[in-house]
Amino acid sequence: MADTGTTSGTGTAGKNTDGTTTDAESAQARPRRKIGEGPGRLIVSLYGLFTVAAGSRSIYQLIAQFHRAPLSYVLSAVAAVVYAFILVTLVRGGESARRIGIVCCAAELAGVLIVGTLTIVTPSLFHDQTVWSYYGVDYLLIPLALPVTGILWLRRAAPGKDETA
Amino acid sequence: MIGALTVAVTVTALLLAAWCGLATARDQSTKDWHFVGMAVVSVLAVAQLVVGIVKTAGGHKADGGDALFLAYLAGAALAVPAAGFMSLLERTRWGSAIVTAGGLVLAVLEIRLFDIWGGGHG
């Protein structure tokens, strides 16, 4: 769904296939790496994976068995939308995208923590699993680790912090 | 048949993950041989997809439902090629890390597939 192959008008990098930036580039005000490159590309890949996983799961469940556990399936759909939005943000890059990305990762983390806690405290609310049930233990707790990693990465990729290894 | 393929895909996916994890640790990008490895895993996963479709068409009912089963099969077939594509874009150690993640994801998908298909009696 997201046009991962294109870079936006403001983010013009991505052509250098060796993955390194020249000294001339890092001397400028730009961060040494775009937020969608280097470790960021791994994060982009994982967000892509979870967009597809949560998205296809919720679409199937909303269509085929909505009556069974409406709250669970709507929550899965919300998770999918959040993942998709962060994915687009990371791919687009740029400073404003970076800020929006941090906010969305925080929202995602809050979602995982709230839904995860609710599934433990009041399991009767949920008649089926969601992506965020039990802090995402069905998905190897990646839903919990991903927003934390995302926030750390986006903070580190801030302009002016050029010392990224 | 599908059980043997599931085991084969899981084992090769984990080997691929370990191999590319080693490359990540050594600060190396994915090399041609890594892509040969990815091709082997992908061919096995595609074979599994084909066998799964044939068996489903032949009347086998997956425990978890046919739609879920086929969706997981398709996801399993796409996991490593997608990771390989991303590692072509990212010619650093992080490209190798992506393939490592792809291999691990595929292994997890295979375990889920085994359950969805119907565990031991398949």
PDB file of N, CA, C and O in Angstrom, chain B residues 52-90:
ATOM      1  N   GLY B  52       0.355 -26.768  -0.593  1.00  0.00           N
ATOM      2  CA  GLY B  52      -0.766 -26.375   0.254  1.00  0.00           C
ATOM      3  C   GLY B  52      -2.017 -26.071  -0.552  1.00  0.00           C
ATOM      4  O   GLY B  52      -3.119 -26.483  -0.189  1.00  0.00           O
ATOM      5  N   ILE B  53      -1.838 -25.356  -1.677  1.00  0.00           N
ATOM      6  CA  ILE B  53      -2.981 -25.027  -2.531  1.00  0.00           C
ATOM      7  C   ILE B  53      -3.584 -26.302  -3.118  1.00  0.00           C
ATOM      8  O   ILE B  53      -4.805 -26.496  -3.108  1.00  0.00           O
ATOM      9  N   VAL B  54      -2.684 -27.195  -3.597  1.00  0.00           N
ATOM     10  CA  VAL B  54      -3.163 -28.440  -4.208  1.00  0.00           C
ATOM     11  C   VAL B  54      -3.940 -29.268  -3.191  1.00  0.00           C
ATOM     12  O   VAL B  54      -5.031 -29.779  -3.474  1.00  0.00           O
ATOM     13  N   LYS B  55      -3.395 -29.382  -1.975  1.00  0.00           N
ATOM     14  CA  LYS B  55      -4.060 -30.186  -0.937  1.00  0.00           C
ATOM     15  C   LYS B  55      -5.396 -29.575  -0.542  1.00  0.00           C
ATOM     16  O   LYS B  55      -6.375 -30.299  -0.308  1.00  0.00           O
ATOM     17  N   THR B  56      -5.421 -28.232  -0.437  1.00  0.00           N
ATOM     18  CA  THR B  56      -6.676 -27.568  -0.071  1.00  0.00           C
ATOM     19  C   THR B  56      -7.719 -27.763  -1.168  1.00  0.00           C
ATOM     20  O   THR B  56      -8.889 -28.055  -0.888  1.00  0.00           O
ATOM     21  N   ALA B  57      -7.264 -27.639  -2.428  1.00  0.00           N
ATOM     22  CA  ALA B  57      -8.168 -27.851  -3.559  1.00  0.00           C
ATOM     23  C   ALA B  57      -8.641 -29.292  -3.581  1.00  0.00           C
ATOM     24  O   ALA B  57      -9.750 -29.585  -4.030  1.00  0.00           O
ATOM     25  N   GLY B  58      -7.780 -30.197  -3.084  1.00  0.00           N
ATOM     26  CA  GLY B  58      -8.113 -31.620  -3.079  1.00  0.00           C
ATOM     27  C   GLY B  58      -9.053 -32.008  -1.955  1.00  0.00           C
ATOM     28  O   GLY B  58      -9.394 -33.173  -1.809  1.00  0.00           O
ATOM     29  N   GLY B  59      -9.427 -31.033  -1.113  1.00  0.00           N
ATOM     30  CA  GLY B  59     -10.449 -31.328  -0.124  1.00  0.00           C
ATOM     31  C   GLY B  59      -9.987 -31.342   1.317  1.00  0.00           C
ATOM     32  O   GLY B  59     -10.812 -31.497   2.215  1.00  0.00           O
ATOM     33  N   HIS B  60      -8.676 -31.171   1.570  1.00  0.00           N
ATOM     34  CA  HIS B  60      -8.223 -31.148   2.956  1.00  0.00           C
ATOM     35  C   HIS B  60      -8.714 -29.883   3.645  1.00  0.00           C
ATOM     36  O   HIS B  60      -8.593 -28.787   3.104  1.00  0.00           O
ATOM     37  N   LYS B  61      -9.289 -30.055   4.841  1.00  0.00           N
ATOM     38  CA  LYS B  61      -9.745 -28.900   5.609  1.00  0.00           C
ATOM     39  C   LYS B  61      -8.713 -28.588   6.682  1.00  0.00           C
ATOM     40  O   LYS B  61      -8.465 -29.407   7.559  1.00  0.00           O
ATOM     41  N   ALA B  62      -8.118 -27.409   6.597  1.00  0.00           N
ATOM     42  CA  ALA B  62      -7.172 -27.010   7.627  1.00  0.00           C
ATOM     43  C   ALA B  62      -7.920 -26.702   8.916  1.00  0.00           C
ATOM     44  O   ALA B  62      -9.016 -26.146   8.881  1.00  0.00           O
ATOM     45  N   ASP B  63      -7.311 -27.070  10.051  1.00  0.00           N
ATOM     46  CA  ASP B  63      -7.965 -26.857  11.343  1.00  0.00           C
ATOM     47  C   ASP B  63      -8.333 -25.400  11.574  1.00  0.00           C
ATOM     48  O   ASP B  63      -9.399 -25.086  12.090  1.00  0.00           O
ATOM     49  N   GLY B  64      -7.407 -24.512  11.201  1.00  0.00           N
ATOM     50  CA  GLY B  64      -7.612 -23.090  11.455  1.00  0.00           C
ATOM     51  C   GLY B  64      -8.422 -22.388  10.372  1.00  0.00           C
ATOM     52  O   GLY B  64      -8.551 -21.172  10.405  1.00  0.00           O
ATOM     53  N   GLY B  65      -8.914 -23.132   9.395  1.00  0.00           N
ATOM     54  CA  GLY B  65      -9.653 -22.520   8.289  1.00  0.00           C
ATOM     55  C   GLY B  65      -8.775 -22.361   7.071  1.00  0.00           C
ATOM     56  O   GLY B  65      -7.583 -22.068   7.184  1.00  0.00           O
ATOM     57  N   ASP B  66      -9.380 -22.567   5.894  1.00  0.00           N
ATOM     58  CA  ASP B  66      -8.609 -22.529   4.646  1.00  0.00           C
ATOM     59  C   ASP B  66      -8.056 -21.134   4.351  1.00  0.00           C
ATOM     60  O   ASP B  66      -6.922 -20.987   3.891  1.00  0.00           O
ATOM     61  N   ALA B  67      -8.855 -20.103   4.618  1.00  0.00           N
ATOM     62  CA  ALA B  67      -8.414 -18.742   4.309  1.00  0.00           C
ATOM     63  C   ALA B  67      -7.162 -18.394   5.110  1.00  0.00           C
ATOM     64  O   ALA B  67      -6.174 -17.889   4.579  1.00  0.00           O
ATOM     65  N   LEU B  68      -7.206 -18.709   6.404  1.00  0.00           N
ATOM     66  CA  LEU B  68      -6.068 -18.442   7.273  1.00  0.00           C
ATOM     67  C   LEU B  68      -4.843 -19.237   6.818  1.00  0.00           C
ATOM     68  O   LEU B  68      -3.721 -18.708   6.740  1.00  0.00           O
ATOM     69  N   PHE B  69      -5.091 -20.507   6.488  1.00  0.00           N
ATOM     70  CA  PHE B  69      -3.992 -21.375   6.058  1.00  0.00           C
ATOM     71  C   PHE B  69      -3.318 -20.820   4.800  1.00  0.00           C
ATOM     72  O   PHE B  69      -2.092 -20.692   4.740  1.00  0.00           O
ATOM     73  N   LEU B  70      -4.120 -20.463   3.804  1.00  0.00           N
ATOM     74  CA  LEU B  70      -3.548 -19.967   2.551  1.00  0.00           C
ATOM     75  C   LEU B  70      -2.883 -18.607   2.745  1.00  0.00           C
ATOM     76  O   LEU B  70      -1.843 -18.322   2.134  1.00  0.00           O
ATOM     77  N   ALA B  71      -3.447 -17.768   3.631  1.00  0.00           N
ATOM     78  CA  ALA B  71      -2.834 -16.466   3.899  1.00  0.00           C
ATOM     79  C   ALA B  71      -1.462 -16.642   4.533  1.00  0.00           C
ATOM     80  O   ALA B  71      -0.494 -15.956   4.160  1.00  0.00           O
ATOM     81  N   TYR B  72      -1.359 -17.575   5.463  1.00  0.00           N
ATOM     82  CA  TYR B  72      -0.065 -17.834   6.098  1.00  0.00           C
ATOM     83  C   TYR B  72       0.923 -18.416   5.094  1.00  0.00           C
ATOM     84  O   TYR B  72       2.108 -18.100   5.119  1.00  0.00           O
ATOM     85  N   LEU B  73       0.432 -19.303   4.219  1.00  0.00           N
ATOM     86  CA  LEU B  73       1.315 -19.870   3.192  1.00  0.00           C
ATOM     87  C   LEU B  73       1.863 -18.767   2.290  1.00  0.00           C
ATOM     88  O   LEU B  73       3.056 -18.745   1.967  1.00  0.00           O
ATOM     89  N   ALA B  74       0.988 -17.847   1.879  1.00  0.00           N
ATOM     90  CA  ALA B  74       1.411 -16.755   1.014  1.00  0.00           C
ATOM     91  C   ALA B  74       2.418 -15.860   1.743  1.00  0.00           C
ATOM     92  O   ALA B  74       3.446 -15.458   1.181  1.00  0.00           O
ATOM     93  N   GLY B  75       2.118 -15.575   3.007  1.00  0.00           N
ATOM     94  CA  GLY B  75       3.036 -14.767   3.806  1.00  0.00           C
ATOM     95  C   GLY B  75       4.394 -15.427   3.945  1.00  0.00           C
ATOM     96  O   GLY B  75       5.440 -14.776   3.838  1.00  0.00           O
ATOM     97  N   ALA B  76       4.382 -16.752   4.162  1.00  0.00           N
ATOM     98  CA  ALA B  76       5.636 -17.499   4.302  1.00  0.00           C
ATOM     99  C   ALA B  76       6.443 -17.451   3.009  1.00  0.00           C
ATOM    100  O   ALA B  76       7.673 -17.310   3.031  1.00  0.00           O
ATOM    101  N   ALA B  77       5.747 -17.531   1.862  1.00  0.00           N
ATOM    102  CA  ALA B  77       6.450 -17.513   0.582  1.00  0.00           C
ATOM    103  C   ALA B  77       7.049 -16.132   0.303  1.00  0.00           C
ATOM    104  O   ALA B  77       8.064 -16.016  -0.383  1.00  0.00           O
ATOM    105  N   LEU B  78       6.445 -15.092   0.850  1.00  0.00           N
ATOM    106  CA  LEU B  78       6.889 -13.724   0.554  1.00  0.00           C
ATOM    107  C   LEU B  78       7.931 -13.200   1.552  1.00  0.00           C
ATOM    108  O   LEU B  78       8.645 -12.233   1.251  1.00  0.00           O
ATOM    109  N   ALA B  79       8.023 -13.820   2.725  1.00  0.00           N
ATOM    110  CA  ALA B  79       8.846 -13.251   3.804  1.00  0.00           C
ATOM    111  C   ALA B  79      10.300 -13.039   3.393  1.00  0.00           C
ATOM    112  O   ALA B  79      10.830 -11.922   3.493  1.00  0.00           O
ATOM    113  N   VAL B  80      10.946 -14.111   2.921  1.00  0.00           N
ATOM    114  CA  VAL B  80      12.375 -14.004   2.608  1.00  0.00           C
ATOM    115  C   VAL B  80      12.634 -13.154   1.348  1.00  0.00           C
ATOM    116  O   VAL B  80      13.546 -12.326   1.355  1.00  0.00           O
ATOM    117  N   PRO B  81      11.847 -13.316   0.262  1.00  0.00           N
ATOM    118  CA  PRO B  81      12.047 -12.405  -0.878  1.00  0.00           C
ATOM    119  C   PRO B  81      11.912 -10.933  -0.491  1.00  0.00           C
ATOM    120  O   PRO B  81      12.702 -10.098  -0.957  1.00  0.00           O
ATOM    121  N   ALA B  82      10.948 -10.614   0.358  1.00  0.00           N
ATOM    122  CA  ALA B  82      10.781  -9.218   0.783  1.00  0.00           C
ATOM    123  C   ALA B  82      11.998  -8.748   1.568  1.00  0.00           C
ATOM    124  O   ALA B  82      12.508  -7.638   1.349  1.00  0.00           O
ATOM    125  N   ALA B  83      12.486  -9.610   2.463  1.00  0.00           N
ATOM    126  CA  ALA B  83      13.675  -9.260   3.242  1.00  0.00           C
ATOM    127  C   ALA B  83      14.882  -9.086   2.313  1.00  0.00           C
ATOM    128  O   ALA B  83      15.688  -8.172   2.491  1.00  0.00           O
ATOM    129  N   GLY B  84      15.005  -9.971   1.315  1.00  0.00           N
ATOM    130  CA  GLY B  84      16.107  -9.870   0.362  1.00  0.00           C
ATOM    131  C   GLY B  84      16.064  -8.568  -0.423  1.00  0.00           C
ATOM    132  O   GLY B  84      17.097  -7.923  -0.640  1.00  0.00           O
ATOM    133  N   PHE B  85      14.857  -8.168  -0.803  1.00  0.00           N
ATOM    134  CA  PHE B  85      14.696  -6.901  -1.522  1.00  0.00           C
ATOM    135  C   PHE B  85      15.145  -5.729  -0.649  1.00  0.00           C
ATOM    136  O   PHE B  85      15.892  -4.846  -1.099  1.00  0.00           O
ATOM    137  N   MET B  86      14.739  -5.746   0.620  1.00  0.00           N
ATOM    138  CA  MET B  86      15.143  -4.670   1.526  1.00  0.00           C
ATOM    139  C   MET B  86      16.652  -4.671   1.745  1.00  0.00           C
ATOM    140  O   MET B  86      17.272  -3.620   1.883  1.00  0.00           O
ATOM    141  N   SER B  87      17.263  -5.859   1.766  1.00  0.00           N
ATOM    142  CA  SER B  87      18.710  -5.911   1.985  1.00  0.00           C
ATOM    143  C   SER B  87      19.469  -5.462   0.741  1.00  0.00           C
ATOM    144  O   SER B  87      20.622  -5.061   0.830  1.00  0.00           O
ATOM    145  N   LEU B  88      18.821  -5.506  -0.432  1.00  0.00           N
ATOM    146  CA  LEU B  88      19.443  -4.934  -1.642  1.00  0.00           C
ATOM    147  C   LEU B  88      19.450  -3.404  -1.554  1.00  0.00           C
ATOM    148  O   LEU B  88      20.361  -2.745  -2.058  1.00  0.00           O
ATOM    149  N   LEU B  89      18.421  -2.857  -0.922  1.00  0.00           N
ATOM    150  CA  LEU B  89      18.359  -1.402  -0.760  1.00  0.00           C
ATOM    151  C   LEU B  89      19.339  -0.932   0.305  1.00  0.00           C
ATOM    152  O   LEU B  89      19.819   0.196   0.270  1.00  0.00           O
ATOM    153  N   GLU B  90      19.631  -1.805   1.262  1.00  0.00           N
ATOM    154  CA  GLU B  90      20.442  -1.421   2.408  1.00  0.00           C
ATOM    155  C   GLU B  90      21.735  -2.229   2.399  1.00  0.00           C
ATOM    156  O   GLU B  90      21.797  -3.307   2.939  1.00  0.00           O
TER     157      GLU B  90
END
